[in-house]
Amino acid sequence: MSVLILAIESSCDDTSASVIQDGEVLSNCIANQEIHKLYGGVVPEAASRAHQVNIVPVVDAAIKKAGIKKENLSAIAFTRGPGLIGSLLVGVSFAKAFAMSLEIPMIEVNHMQAHILAHYAEEPKPPLPFLCLTVSGGHTQIVKVTDHLKMELLGSTIDDAAGEAFDKTGKLLGLDYPAGPLIDKYAKLGEPIFKFTEPKVGELDFSFSGLKTSILYFLRKNIKENPKFIEENLNDICASVQARIVSILLKKLKIAAQKTGIKHLAIAGGVSANSALRSGLEEMGKEMGWKTYIPRFEYCTDNAAMIAVTGYYKYLKKDFVGQDVVPVARWSV
Ligand code: KG4
Ligand code: ZN
């Protein structure tokens, strides 16, 4: 009999549901929350309220698109953490009620582990072991993946995440939230002519808060001389900031590959949608003779297909949880 799993993702500001059959993704439906644009960042209370509104229609859409009957589901997987506690609570509560009514097991999934396993939702699948640079709005990590469910954290950010560096820069530039995709778009039209210093932190760790401060001072100084500085130089500023963030990320990944001798390198998480990071990784791979794995756009940002893939591996190990499970805001890979 085939294994059919419904997966729910609700850790931040996207409500998503996916159905997977024997490891093959049948549907991946996502409802984005526009409300946060008004505030320049995710408002936790607004996010959890929007999840409550979206979750039933999104699950319904995922089941319909997959062409299955909910009575045939083998299990339900859900994001237990890390994330915003109010957002997670909606997904976890939904999963509990769904599991109870269908009398099927529940599978808890770590969101960061799932970002990495999104690579197993498509071809080519990275062989084990591989290194993954996971870059999202809340995390920046280099992870050694020795088995689908066995991961070792080699390095991480000591302050802001790479996605935050994009989003906070965007705020300084007066761009909408999330600014990452906008900076990416404007950077394509500019040149990286402004230089920002590189942070000095542990070999495989990251730091982005100093960069944010130096961008702030750089803008203040230039706006004093020319009030229209941002307007007149937006594309070049975006290209310069993006080039620095990407060079920091790739430099550390290169060190990790050289230290571990692992020649299969992947990127994951929302920032892996960045075009300069994608092309930079590809170039580095060609130059060093390493194989690189870049996820399809829909598997970069938050999605339930990655929760479904992780849920599938855990299902095979009968790694289930009970009705007493609670969401967790912090949870390492
Ligand atoms: O993984 P994700 O969807 O959510 C979290 O788990 O945080 O990542 C969202 C982050 C945001 O900071 C957003 O600005 C960034 O990913 N992002 C990008 C791009 N697309 C999304 N950053 C740079 N370039 C992009 N094209
Ligand atoms: Zn994420």
Coordinates of N, CA and C and ligand atoms in Angstrom, one line a residue, residues 11-12 14 111-112 115 135-139 163-164 166-167 177-181 184 242 269-271 273-275 300-302, ligand 1:
S11 N 4.9 28.3 9.9 CA 5.8 28.8 10.9 C 6.0 30.3 10.9
C12 N 5.7 30.9 9.8 CA 5.9 32.4 9.8 C 4.7 33.1 9.1
D14 N 3.4 32.4 5.8 CA 2.8 31.7 4.6 C 2.1 30.5 5.2
H111 N 11.5 22.8 10.8 CA 11.4 23.7 9.6 C 12.8 23.8 8.9
M112 N 13.9 23.9 9.7 CA 15.2 24.1 9.1 C 15.7 22.9 8.4
H115 N 13.8 22.7 5.1 CA 14.4 23.5 4.1 C 15.5 22.7 3.3
V135 N 19.7 29.5 4.2 CA 19.7 31.0 4.4 C 18.2 31.5 4.3
S136 N 17.7 31.9 5.5 CA 16.3 32.3 5.4 C 16.1 33.6 6.2
G137 N 14.9 34.0 6.5 CA 14.6 35.3 7.2 C 15.0 35.2 8.6
G138 N 15.1 34.0 9.2 CA 15.4 33.8 10.6 C 16.7 33.1 10.9
H139 N 17.3 32.4 9.9 CA 18.5 31.6 10.1 C 19.5 31.7 9.0
G163 N 18.7 36.8 5.4 CA 17.4 37.3 5.0 C 17.1 38.7 5.7
E164 N 17.4 38.7 7.0 CA 17.2 39.9 7.7 C 18.1 41.0 7.2
F166 N 19.0 41.5 4.2 CA 18.3 42.0 3.0 C 17.1 42.9 3.4
D167 N 16.3 42.3 4.3 CA 15.0 43.0 4.7 C 15.3 44.3 5.4
Y177 N 8.3 45.2 2.5 CA 8.7 43.9 3.1 C 8.0 42.8 2.3
P178 N 8.7 41.7 2.0 CA 10.1 41.4 2.2 C 11.0 42.0 1.1
A179 N 12.1 42.6 1.5 CA 12.8 43.4 0.5 C 13.8 42.5 -0.3
G180 N 14.1 41.3 0.2 CA 15.0 40.4 -0.6 C 14.8 40.4 -2.1
P181 N 13.6 40.0 -2.5 CA 13.3 39.9 -3.9 C 13.4 41.2 -4.6
D184 N 17.1 42.1 -5.1 CA 17.6 41.2 -6.2 C 17.2 41.8 -7.5
Q242 N 23.9 43.4 -2.1 CA 23.7 42.0 -2.5 C 25.1 41.3 -2.7
G269 N 16.4 27.6 1.6 CA 15.8 28.7 2.4 C 15.5 29.8 1.4
G270 N 14.7 30.8 2.0 CA 14.2 31.9 1.1 C 15.3 32.7 0.3
V271 N 16.5 32.9 1.0 CA 17.5 33.7 0.3 C 18.2 32.9 -0.8
A273 N 16.7 31.9 -3.2 CA 16.1 32.3 -4.4 C 16.8 33.5 -5.1
N274 N 17.8 34.0 -4.3 CA 18.6 35.2 -4.8 C 19.4 34.8 -6.0
S275 N 19.3 35.6 -7.1 CA 19.9 35.2 -8.4 C 21.4 35.3 -8.3
C300 N 12.3 27.2 -2.5 CA 13.3 28.0 -1.7 C 12.6 28.6 -0.5
T301 N 11.5 29.4 -0.8 CA 10.8 30.1 0.3 C 9.9 29.0 1.0
D302 N 9.2 29.5 2.1 CA 8.5 28.5 2.9 C 7.4 27.8 2.1
Ligands
KG4_1 O1 12.7 30.7 4.1 P1 11.8 31.9 4.1 O2 10.7 31.9 3.1 O3 11.2 32.2 5.5 C1 11.8 32.0 6.7 O4 11.8 30.8 7.1 O5 12.4 33.0 7.2 O6 12.8 33.2 3.8 C2 12.3 34.5 3.7 C3 13.5 35.4 3.5 C4 13.1 36.9 3.6 O7 14.1 37.5 4.4 C5 13.2 37.3 2.1 O8 13.6 38.7 2.0 C6 14.3 36.4 1.6 O9 14.0 35.2 2.2 N1 14.3 36.3 0.1 C7 15.3 36.8 -0.7 C8 14.9 36.5 -2.0 N2 13.6 35.9 -2.0 C9 13.3 35.8 -0.7 N3 16.4 37.4 -0.4 C10 17.2 37.7 -1.4 N4 16.9 37.6 -2.7 C11 15.7 37.0 -3.1 N5 15.5 36.8 -4.4

